[in-house]
Amino acid sequence: MKEAKIYTPNYPLLCSPIKLAGLTLKNRMISAPMGFPDLTQDGLLTRDAIAFYELRARGGAAAVTVGEAVTHYRTGKSHGRSINLQHPDVLAGLTNLARAIRRHGAAASIELAHGGKFSAVDRLPGERVRDAVKYGPADETLPDGSVVKQMPHEMIGEIVESYGEAAALVKRAGFDMLLVHAGHGWLIEQFLSPATNTRTDEYGGNAINRARLAMEILDAVRAAVGKDFPIELRISAEETFPGGYSLKDAIEFAKLIESRIDLLHVSAGSNEERFYETHPSMFMERGCNVRFAEEIKKHVSVPVGAIGALGEPEQMERIIASGSADIVYMARSLLVDPELPRKVVQNREDEILRCIRCFMCLAERMHTQTRICALNPVIGREYEAQFDPQPTKPKYVLVAGGGPGGMQAALTAAGRGHRVVLCEKENELGGAVRSEKEIPFKMDVFRLIATMKRRMELAGVEIRTGTEVTADYVREQAPDALIVAVGGEPIMPVSGDKVVTAENIANVSGERVAVIGGGLVGCEAAVHLAMKGKSVTLVEMADTVAADANARQRPALVGQLYARCSVITGLKALRTEPGGLLCEDREGKTRLIEADGVVCAVGSRPRSALVDSLRGTAPEVALVGDCVKVKDLREAIFRGYHAGLDI
Ligand SMILES: Cc1cc2nc3c(=O)[nH]c(=O)nc-3n(C[C@H](O)[C@H](O)[C@H](O)COP(=O)(O)O)c2cc1C
């Protein structure tokens, strides 16, 4: 008889329960607040918004926190669209949302917020009306020209009351706990901050006065929900701008309010002014903000949670084991892989899809008011995805190309019951992503290959590496459907022995390197080489660099680039010469960039000839990724996903 295998979790502390007031959370992994604009214009929840949060509950998080719900809508709306807790019709949507989270065994939590001086008192989503009055702790004119008025006493009273009413409302809707947002530069932090709170009444001046609003709000909330209902407080651990509060001040504040709360959520930075402290970029260490939680935890007895680029099970287990925090929160890691907590609990960590911190989620929210994730094609269509068609008859699907688009197509098709064979001409999977192996800050992109490979194996995809798909091969295999994902080929404006493509960056010679092309790939290559200690000059024909990077990633990347490399725009590479790279400016003047090695990063073109030769070789043919139009990882994965669904 087969011996039963006894289950022991690989990460026992992460998987252990924790009690907060009258509530027991099933593990230590909480889905951090993520707000998205798919609400109605009035700030009511939609079916799609509910499905978004439900996905994270189904994925095994101990609690799922709904993003910014505004308690005093007239003055506190923090984004183009935020949940309006004062709308007379909000209760039904809130109730359905709490049910959708709770039915999967997760605690339903919701963040109560007020944007204060950063409130977007707008009409159109994303469009701020500059001359509308905003209220903050004191009179101020913001850098965008908008005027902030000192909040009068009556308004403070009204706002405190609105928190109490909102707390009663979310409890009635069935939420198990709530989070009061006192960080990220929003109203409560504005009052805590000596830099912005210059009041001279009982809400300003000394630390206790500056904390008065927080205390009154917490008291109003407690009065509304009772002692068994957990109240979590989110703070930013320090303010890094002149005159802001220090970590020491935050510790004093934590000591002052700990008797009023059940969980202290230690974040950092702010949305409007210190964005990369709140949302650590790929250039920062995973868990770079944990040190704040660790320090604060030494001074309070209430449980403390840590956040910031977390998602590695091993690291999160260590955080709890070492006593740095009691709980870990994840936002982006659960956007890309909502099932992460379930995979941790089930010892399936090799199936976890890692967030690559590309910022597409946040940039797209600003840019098009929609929700997407570069690696997870379900994000933004969580509701519809439940109705994706199932195949009526399994087919034989041949996938040509083992890059991300091909792998995603294979995974999706196999997940729907088709027999799938994936062929890759090289001996390794990964396509263009393979080159990320060399770049430490892109390691999570590189790791995508291993995760997708593992998932394909589990889904029963047969992988044939070292196998080129030609028209003859397809005819011989006679698949019912062919998915062509053969990628692109690099464009080489110059040639010579010292020239390598960005994909072969590991082989670049010498200490002085010229990088041709200031797109995303070229900028990342330049930063990487400079980090390795090389002297790098980046040459770009256009006037700007990283124009293809998204609005959130671009400042982080460009900051690194200018700090580490010499950047010359308006310059065209002509040819390599013994001393380096000969270039020409717009006036036709030539200039030699001294370099021992040259990296070409001017992009790729689709492998059109190969694609054309494969058209019409099977009853169904779909084209995916760079072989159709050279774009990005997200496009390849999305096209792959839908090609897999369409069969
Ligand atoms: C798409 C997105 C939406 C977010 N929305 C909110 C929000 O509504 N309220 C909030 O306090 N923080 C919000 N955040 C910040 C996260 O809660 C979290 O603090 C931040 O992303 C850092 O955690 P991470 O590194 O795990 O992503 C959002 C983050 C993302 C990525």
XYZ file of C-alpha atoms and ligand atoms in Angstrom:
678
model
C 0.000 0.000 0.000
C 1.272 3.477 -0.850
C 2.389 5.283 2.278
C 0.494 8.519 2.904
C 2.777 11.552 2.779
C 2.466 13.702 5.878
C 2.016 17.372 5.021
C 4.424 19.774 6.637
C 4.550 23.340 5.377
C 7.875 24.592 4.082
C 7.155 27.968 5.671
C 5.453 27.121 8.955
C 5.459 30.618 10.429
C 4.092 32.231 7.302
C 1.334 29.633 7.328
C 0.516 30.019 11.018
C -2.618 31.817 12.229
C -2.627 35.065 14.155
C -5.308 36.564 16.354
C -6.276 40.227 16.021
C -8.951 41.298 18.523
C -11.851 38.899 17.940
C -10.623 37.688 14.578
C -8.211 34.894 13.710
C -6.380 35.242 10.409
C -5.546 31.905 8.810
C -1.973 32.851 7.863
C 0.417 35.802 7.950
C 0.064 36.953 4.332
C -2.263 39.904 3.763
C -3.242 41.422 0.458
C -2.332 45.103 0.815
C -4.800 47.764 -0.305
C -4.948 48.210 -4.033
C -7.429 50.656 -5.431
C -8.381 50.689 -9.063
C -10.506 53.067 -11.048
C -13.106 50.610 -12.213
C -15.778 52.171 -10.060
C -18.716 54.195 -11.281
C -18.335 57.933 -11.651
C -20.155 58.265 -8.304
C -17.667 56.037 -6.515
C -19.790 52.888 -6.409
C -18.389 49.385 -6.783
C -18.745 47.495 -10.035
C -18.963 43.740 -10.655
C -15.439 43.930 -12.109
C -14.018 45.626 -9.023
C -15.562 42.942 -6.822
C -14.115 40.169 -9.019
C -10.677 41.788 -8.732
C -10.650 41.492 -4.935
C -12.295 38.071 -4.953
C -9.430 36.673 -7.021
C -6.997 37.476 -4.204
C -9.280 35.873 -1.612
C -9.481 32.733 -3.734
C -5.685 32.768 -3.938
C -5.357 32.162 -0.218
C -4.483 35.528 1.359
C -5.413 35.660 5.048
C -7.104 39.020 4.523
C -7.859 41.032 1.435
C -7.804 44.791 1.885
C -9.978 46.863 -0.400
C -8.172 50.030 -1.510
C -9.001 53.593 -0.651
C -12.604 54.049 0.381
C -13.217 57.701 1.120
C -15.089 58.625 4.267
C -15.727 62.313 3.481
C -16.145 62.383 -0.251
C -16.628 66.086 -0.805
C -13.196 66.923 0.591
C -11.271 63.654 0.652
C -11.448 61.928 -2.719
C -7.860 60.821 -3.179
C -7.948 59.653 -6.806
C -9.943 60.201 -9.972
C -12.159 57.403 -8.724
C -12.427 56.223 -5.132
C -15.154 54.340 -3.280
C -17.643 56.844 -1.914
C -18.615 55.621 1.539
C -21.158 58.435 1.835
C -23.151 57.517 -1.256
C -26.667 56.398 -0.308
C -26.365 53.353 -2.602
C -22.920 52.139 -1.582
C -24.008 49.498 0.937
C -25.158 46.773 -1.466
C -21.910 46.823 -3.419
C -19.878 46.794 -0.201
C -21.885 43.847 1.084
C -21.378 41.878 -2.123
C -17.699 42.701 -1.979
C -17.304 41.528 1.637
C -19.179 38.316 0.778
C -17.023 37.696 -2.288
C -13.881 37.898 -0.147
C -15.207 35.989 2.862
C -16.624 33.061 0.949
C -13.062 31.930 0.218
C -12.023 31.940 3.856
C -10.203 35.277 3.754
C -10.997 38.114 6.118
C -12.535 41.084 4.338
C -10.810 44.343 5.165
C -11.221 47.832 3.772
C -9.103 50.948 3.900
C -10.752 54.144 5.128
C -9.009 57.136 3.646
C -9.017 60.866 3.101
C -6.604 62.538 0.683
C -6.499 65.884 2.516
C -4.535 68.439 0.536
C -3.945 65.924 -2.246
C -7.604 65.223 -2.785
C -8.572 65.204 -6.410
C -11.748 67.203 -6.278
C -12.341 66.457 -9.926
C -15.186 65.822 -12.273
C -13.497 63.741 -14.939
C -11.434 60.708 -13.975
C -7.801 61.682 -13.642
C -8.410 65.363 -14.320
C -7.794 67.664 -11.396
C -9.606 70.917 -11.195
C -6.881 73.265 -10.085
C -9.007 76.095 -8.879
C -11.206 73.902 -6.705
C -10.516 74.312 -2.998
C -8.693 71.529 -1.212
C -8.354 71.271 2.524
C -5.303 70.328 4.547
C -3.865 71.103 7.960
C -2.744 74.590 6.899
C -2.932 77.111 4.058
C -0.581 76.184 1.229
C -0.132 76.407 -2.530
C 0.924 73.109 -4.069
C 3.568 72.885 -6.811
C 0.807 72.314 -9.404
C -0.681 75.667 -8.428
C -3.677 74.336 -6.561
C -4.690 76.126 -3.412
C -5.006 74.352 -0.064
C -7.022 75.929 2.703
C -6.592 75.301 6.394
C -9.289 72.907 7.509
C -11.715 74.713 9.815
C -12.644 73.127 13.150
C -16.178 72.225 12.078
C -14.804 70.398 9.061
C -12.381 68.412 11.215
C -15.328 67.404 13.395
C -17.328 66.386 10.338
C -14.444 64.305 8.996
C -13.897 62.534 12.328
C -17.591 61.754 12.390
C -17.447 60.479 8.806
C -14.822 57.911 9.853
C -17.131 56.641 12.582
C -20.054 56.418 10.187
C -17.926 54.692 7.560
C -16.680 52.169 10.116
C -20.237 51.333 11.165
C -21.182 50.993 7.509
C -18.397 48.586 6.557
C -19.078 46.490 9.630
C -22.747 46.312 8.639
C -21.694 45.310 5.113
C -19.931 42.280 6.585
C -16.294 43.353 6.664
C -14.237 41.553 9.306
C -11.738 44.339 9.944
C -10.746 47.746 8.639
C -7.647 49.776 7.976
C -7.298 53.468 8.752
C -4.862 55.054 6.328
C -2.516 57.374 8.197
C 0.417 57.154 5.793
C 1.444 57.830 2.189
C 1.049 61.571 2.580
C -2.726 61.539 3.001
C -4.745 63.597 5.492
C -3.737 61.980 8.780
C -0.039 62.044 7.843
C -0.391 65.684 6.784
C -1.542 66.441 10.329
C 1.236 64.309 11.859
C 3.896 66.044 9.813
C 5.628 69.099 11.309
C 6.452 70.101 7.726
C 2.843 70.494 6.651
C 1.017 71.001 9.929
C 1.830 74.557 10.963
C -1.401 75.076 12.910
C -1.305 76.805 16.230
C -4.539 75.371 17.655
C -4.979 72.052 19.473
C -4.358 70.132 16.195
C -0.904 71.607 15.647
C 2.295 72.489 17.435
C 3.565 69.615 19.582
C 3.544 65.911 18.692
C 0.446 65.137 20.749
C -1.517 67.910 19.099
C -0.413 66.754 15.667
C -1.571 63.237 16.549
C -4.928 64.486 17.809
C -6.751 63.991 14.521
C -5.500 60.387 14.324
C -6.583 59.728 17.904
C -10.027 61.256 17.410
C -10.531 59.268 14.223
C -9.455 56.018 15.883
C -11.745 56.717 18.829
C -14.692 57.385 16.522
C -13.967 54.190 14.612
C -13.627 52.125 17.795
C -16.886 53.519 19.152
C -18.563 52.400 15.929
C -17.154 48.868 15.653
C -16.602 47.720 19.234
C -13.596 46.042 20.821
C -13.650 42.694 18.976
C -13.432 44.208 15.513
C -9.771 44.658 14.487
C -8.608 48.130 13.582
C -5.409 48.321 11.582
C -3.489 51.552 11.185
C -1.265 52.164 8.176
C 1.570 54.635 8.648
C 4.610 55.799 6.712
C 7.584 55.216 8.957
C 9.395 58.485 8.342
C 9.283 61.550 6.161
C 12.436 62.031 4.164
C 11.774 65.628 3.105
C 13.028 68.695 4.987
C 11.098 69.310 8.179
C 9.262 65.973 8.007
C 8.922 63.594 10.940
C 11.634 61.052 11.721
C 11.466 57.354 12.508
C 11.927 58.312 16.160
C 8.825 60.515 15.929
C 6.917 57.661 14.289
C 7.879 55.392 17.190
C 6.555 57.928 19.684
C 3.354 58.173 17.668
C 3.035 54.365 17.571
C 3.410 54.237 21.360
C 0.780 56.923 21.722
C -1.884 55.174 19.659
C -1.150 51.495 20.125
C -3.884 51.032 22.712
C -6.396 52.189 20.099
C -5.453 49.676 17.389
C -5.004 45.942 16.856
C -2.418 45.949 14.080
C 0.182 48.465 12.979
C 0.954 48.444 9.279
C 4.344 50.013 8.649
C 4.762 51.363 5.143
C 6.942 54.181 3.822
C 6.895 57.198 1.542
C 3.916 58.706 -0.208
C 1.983 58.525 -3.395
C 2.417 62.106 -4.441
C 5.927 62.988 -3.307
C 7.968 59.939 -2.333
C 6.556 57.377 -4.726
C 9.543 54.998 -4.900
C 9.745 54.771 -1.114
C 6.175 53.489 -1.072
C 6.576 51.349 -4.193
C 10.198 50.129 -4.267
C 11.472 49.928 -7.829
C 13.455 47.093 -9.393
C 16.616 48.976 -8.459
C 15.889 48.508 -4.767
C 16.266 45.442 -2.554
C 13.273 43.262 -1.882
C 11.952 44.122 1.556
C 13.938 47.363 1.743
C 11.314 48.886 4.079
C 11.156 45.979 6.543
C 13.759 47.703 8.719
C 11.128 50.279 9.697
C 8.668 47.673 10.954
C 11.503 45.930 12.767
C 12.522 49.098 14.584
C 8.994 50.158 15.494
C 8.124 46.657 16.697
C 10.783 46.933 19.403
C 8.738 49.686 21.038
C 5.138 48.464 20.860
C 3.281 45.351 21.934
C 0.623 45.424 19.237
C 1.299 43.163 16.183
C 3.250 44.877 13.410
C 3.155 44.260 9.671
C 5.837 44.954 7.060
C 5.514 45.808 3.365
C 7.535 46.794 0.317
C 8.627 44.560 -2.543
C 7.912 41.383 -0.588
C 6.930 38.101 -2.186
C 9.804 35.657 -1.697
C 8.483 32.994 0.687
C 11.881 32.374 2.202
C 12.474 36.027 2.956
C 8.966 36.491 4.349
C 9.394 33.462 6.622
C 12.672 34.946 7.869
C 10.986 38.277 8.597
C 8.549 36.554 10.920
C 11.108 34.133 12.369
C 13.496 36.941 13.229
C 10.756 38.941 14.885
C 11.072 41.836 12.435
C 7.307 41.720 11.900
C 4.292 39.548 12.691
C 2.585 39.898 9.332
C 3.700 40.507 5.761
C 1.707 42.450 3.213
C 1.954 42.243 -0.526
C 0.366 44.400 -3.202
C 2.114 43.900 -6.556
C 3.176 40.326 -5.815
C -0.496 39.412 -5.435
C -1.450 41.327 -8.528
C 0.821 39.235 -10.694
C 0.097 36.008 -8.816
C -3.055 36.156 -6.707
C -2.471 32.506 -5.826
C 0.870 33.166 -4.147
C -0.360 32.530 -0.568
C -2.049 29.280 -1.592
C 1.136 28.152 -3.336
C 3.160 28.957 -0.208
C 0.780 26.985 1.989
C 0.781 24.051 -0.425
C 4.589 23.984 -0.820
C 4.254 24.948 -4.483
C 6.682 27.864 -4.336
C 8.288 26.872 -7.644
C 5.010 27.815 -9.357
C 4.972 31.390 -8.043
C 5.023 34.048 -10.723
C 7.196 36.913 -9.501
C 6.373 40.590 -9.829
C 9.036 42.169 -12.016
C 8.313 45.654 -10.630
C 7.872 47.105 -14.111
C 5.197 49.542 -12.792
C 2.858 48.824 -15.660
C -0.022 48.418 -13.179
C 0.385 51.883 -11.714
C 1.331 53.610 -14.956
C -1.661 52.184 -16.789
C -3.966 53.268 -14.003
C -2.736 56.851 -14.567
C -2.633 56.614 -18.326
C -5.837 54.842 -19.367
C -7.753 54.390 -16.107
C -7.616 50.644 -16.562
C -6.134 47.754 -14.665
C -3.439 45.569 -16.166
C -0.428 43.530 -15.125
C 2.410 42.851 -17.556
C 2.573 39.162 -16.687
C -0.976 38.266 -15.702
C -3.432 38.500 -18.577
C -6.437 37.914 -16.319
C -5.937 41.220 -14.485
C -8.523 43.723 -15.676
C -10.838 40.981 -16.908
C -11.224 38.941 -13.713
C -14.992 38.840 -14.072
C -15.117 37.913 -17.760
C -12.328 35.381 -17.307
C -14.724 33.212 -15.337
C -16.665 32.706 -18.558
C -13.747 31.970 -20.852
C -14.808 29.265 -23.297
C -13.872 25.668 -22.598
C -12.928 23.527 -25.603
C -15.627 21.216 -26.893
C -13.068 18.775 -28.297
C -9.388 18.590 -27.364
C -7.101 19.488 -30.247
C -3.449 18.983 -31.039
C -1.791 22.392 -30.677
C 1.742 23.011 -31.888
C 3.492 26.084 -30.545
C 6.520 27.398 -32.439
C 8.747 29.412 -30.122
C 9.526 29.135 -26.432
C 9.597 32.809 -25.443
C 7.056 34.227 -22.998
C 4.310 34.555 -25.634
C 4.711 30.966 -26.827
C 4.930 29.620 -23.294
C 1.807 31.506 -22.230
C -0.081 30.254 -25.294
C 0.974 26.684 -24.485
C -0.046 27.048 -20.839
C -3.446 28.502 -21.639
C -4.202 25.937 -24.341
C -3.061 23.022 -22.150
C -5.045 24.383 -19.206
C -8.133 24.095 -21.383
C -7.535 20.429 -22.124
C -5.715 20.559 -25.462
C -2.708 18.382 -26.237
C 0.162 20.853 -26.601
C 3.670 20.495 -27.979
C 5.965 23.517 -27.697
C 9.074 23.655 -29.880
C 12.008 25.974 -29.315
C 14.840 26.238 -31.809
C 17.443 27.006 -29.110
C 18.423 24.551 -26.430
C 16.852 26.701 -23.733
C 13.455 28.294 -23.305
C 12.913 32.000 -22.766
C 13.478 33.813 -26.070
C 14.412 37.446 -25.549
C 14.015 37.087 -21.782
C 17.052 34.797 -21.558
C 19.382 37.786 -21.746
C 17.973 39.198 -18.491
C 19.984 36.532 -16.691
C 22.964 38.867 -16.718
C 21.182 41.834 -15.162
C 20.654 41.601 -11.382
C 17.812 44.125 -11.270
C 15.999 42.141 -13.965
C 16.441 38.795 -12.213
C 12.726 38.465 -11.570
C 12.108 38.803 -15.293
C 14.612 36.030 -15.948
C 12.997 33.823 -13.332
C 9.788 33.967 -15.303
C 11.272 31.318 -17.601
C 11.724 28.729 -14.853
C 8.263 29.411 -13.439
C 6.564 29.128 -16.809
C 8.521 25.985 -17.627
C 7.437 24.384 -14.357
C 3.835 25.353 -14.972
C 3.970 23.937 -18.498
C 5.341 20.658 -17.171
C 2.545 20.491 -14.618
C -0.009 21.300 -17.316
C 1.294 18.411 -19.435
C 2.880 20.463 -22.234
C 5.485 18.476 -24.161
C 8.556 20.704 -24.566
C 10.929 20.080 -27.475
C 13.992 22.304 -27.260
C 16.555 22.367 -30.066
C 13.683 21.890 -32.505
C 13.046 24.421 -35.233
C 9.540 24.603 -36.605
C 9.559 24.842 -40.395
C 6.644 24.500 -42.798
C 7.708 20.893 -43.432
C 7.821 20.172 -39.722
C 4.281 21.483 -39.284
C 3.005 19.383 -42.190
C 4.661 16.332 -40.741
C 3.187 16.974 -37.285
C -0.250 17.809 -38.719
C -1.513 19.805 -35.721
C -5.086 21.099 -35.548
C -3.734 24.496 -34.571
C -0.387 26.218 -34.891
C 0.660 29.114 -32.697
C 3.579 31.023 -34.145
C 5.643 32.860 -31.541
C 9.050 32.917 -33.169
C 10.049 36.384 -31.966
C 12.068 39.086 -33.625
C 15.640 39.553 -34.754
C 17.860 42.408 -33.593
C 18.503 45.365 -35.880
C 22.222 46.068 -36.172
C 23.078 49.598 -37.333
C 26.815 48.931 -36.998
C 28.964 45.823 -37.191
C 32.425 44.673 -36.149
C 34.072 42.408 -33.604
C 33.521 44.719 -30.695
C 29.754 44.886 -31.339
C 27.257 42.730 -29.456
C 23.480 42.843 -29.233
C 21.750 43.722 -25.965
C 20.851 40.036 -25.709
C 24.556 39.187 -25.582
C 25.494 41.880 -23.133
C 27.568 39.409 -21.090
C 30.042 39.222 -23.973
C 30.750 42.915 -24.352
C 34.460 43.636 -24.238
C 36.501 46.257 -22.408
C 35.971 48.795 -19.687
C 34.672 51.616 -21.881
C 31.364 50.720 -23.502
C 29.149 52.602 -25.929
C 25.482 51.639 -25.955
C 23.590 52.508 -29.128
C 19.887 53.146 -28.522
C 18.212 54.960 -25.650
C 15.010 52.935 -25.488
C 14.115 50.897 -22.440
C 16.448 48.046 -23.397
C 19.409 50.314 -24.112
C 18.933 52.302 -20.907
C 18.721 49.148 -18.804
C 21.798 47.721 -20.520
C 23.721 50.944 -19.880
C 22.721 51.094 -16.206
C 23.664 47.457 -15.731
C 27.114 47.876 -17.300
C 27.735 51.004 -15.253
C 26.723 49.144 -12.095
C 29.386 46.592 -13.018
C 31.935 49.403 -12.949
C 32.271 50.073 -16.660
C 32.451 53.544 -18.085
C 29.345 53.794 -20.258
C 28.245 56.265 -22.912
C 24.740 55.922 -24.239
C 24.055 57.331 -27.682
C 20.519 58.090 -28.858
C 19.341 59.652 -32.110
C 16.185 61.229 -30.654
C 16.050 63.997 -28.052
C 14.822 61.861 -25.176
C 15.698 58.535 -23.675
C 13.493 55.763 -22.296
C 10.536 57.179 -24.220
C 9.049 53.677 -24.351
C 9.227 53.187 -20.567
C 5.959 53.640 -18.701
C 5.286 56.796 -16.696
C 6.121 55.185 -13.339
C 9.187 53.202 -14.437
C 10.719 55.985 -16.488
C 11.730 58.343 -13.648
C 13.382 55.473 -11.736
C 15.294 54.284 -14.789
C 16.269 57.704 -16.076
C 17.443 58.646 -12.584
C 19.764 55.641 -12.525
C 20.934 56.310 -16.074
C 21.962 59.927 -15.584
C 23.558 59.156 -12.222
C 25.774 56.448 -13.663
C 26.291 56.977 -17.406
C 27.125 59.651 -19.868
C 24.130 60.191 -22.160
C 24.289 61.888 -25.548
C 21.092 62.503 -27.496
C 20.732 63.719 -31.067
C 23.618 61.500 -32.143
C 23.545 58.779 -34.786
C 25.951 55.827 -34.756
C 27.775 55.464 -38.097
C 30.349 52.697 -37.670
C 32.943 51.247 -35.356
C 36.519 52.444 -35.667
C 39.657 51.211 -33.931
C 39.236 53.830 -31.164
C 35.528 53.385 -30.607
C 32.208 54.294 -32.180
C 31.983 56.971 -34.842
C 28.792 59.024 -34.617
C 27.249 61.975 -36.408
C 25.228 64.809 -34.915
C 22.270 66.607 -36.509
C 24.566 69.149 -38.217
C 26.472 66.316 -39.864
C 29.520 66.713 -37.619
C 31.228 63.456 -36.736
C 32.418 62.546 -33.303
C 34.258 59.512 -31.967
C 32.938 57.971 -28.756
C 35.884 56.191 -27.239
C 34.902 52.628 -26.520
C 36.377 49.142 -26.299
C 32.993 47.509 -26.719
C 29.667 48.451 -28.296
C 26.182 47.237 -27.396
C 23.468 47.570 -30.025
C 20.053 48.146 -28.534
C 18.080 49.794 -31.289
C 15.314 47.226 -31.298
C 14.257 44.224 -33.339
C 12.158 43.484 -36.350
C 9.648 40.624 -36.698
C 10.920 37.397 -38.287
C 8.504 37.979 -41.125
C 9.959 35.544 -43.650
C 9.656 32.647 -41.238
C 6.163 33.747 -40.211
C 5.084 33.942 -43.852
C 6.411 30.469 -44.530
C 4.276 29.084 -41.687
C 1.008 30.736 -42.691
C -1.585 28.301 -43.975
C 0.256 25.179 -42.808
C -2.439 24.197 -40.277
C -6.223 24.642 -40.149
C -5.842 27.303 -37.439
C -2.789 29.566 -37.277
C -2.321 32.337 -34.702
C 0.585 34.771 -34.504
C 1.834 35.926 -31.129
C 4.344 38.460 -29.792
C 7.357 40.043 -31.474
C 6.963 38.019 -34.656
C 3.818 40.063 -35.402
C 4.937 43.436 -34.093
C 7.867 44.004 -31.798
C 6.506 45.318 -28.529
C 6.911 44.263 -24.940
C 6.593 41.346 -22.586
C 3.044 42.236 -21.696
C 1.928 42.236 -25.312
C 3.561 38.836 -25.919
C 1.912 37.312 -22.856
C -1.498 38.808 -23.597
C -1.440 37.677 -27.206
C -0.269 34.235 -26.125
C -3.025 33.952 -23.565
C -5.735 34.883 -26.033
C -4.324 32.667 -28.773
C -4.529 29.783 -26.283
C -8.101 30.719 -25.413
C -9.275 31.064 -28.983
C -8.569 27.453 -29.947
C -2.001 48.992 -8.415
C -1.799 49.506 -7.034
C -2.804 50.176 -6.372
C -2.593 50.641 -5.073
N -3.614 51.247 -4.411
C -3.460 51.596 -3.112
C -4.549 52.091 -2.354
O -5.672 52.192 -2.823
N -4.308 52.443 -1.073
C -3.080 52.325 -0.495
O -2.917 52.650 0.687
N -2.042 51.838 -1.193
C -2.200 51.456 -2.462
N -1.157 50.921 -3.146
C 0.136 50.741 -2.457
C 0.261 49.335 -1.924
O -0.684 49.057 -0.926
C 1.652 49.074 -1.356
O 1.869 49.905 -0.269
C 2.788 49.292 -2.353
O 2.431 48.809 -3.636
C 4.062 48.577 -1.892
O 3.832 47.214 -1.760
P 4.337 46.133 -2.858
O 5.796 46.348 -3.014
O 3.987 44.810 -2.250
O 3.606 46.409 -4.130
C -1.349 50.453 -4.446
C -0.339 49.787 -5.115
C -0.553 49.299 -6.397
C 0.547 48.545 -7.077
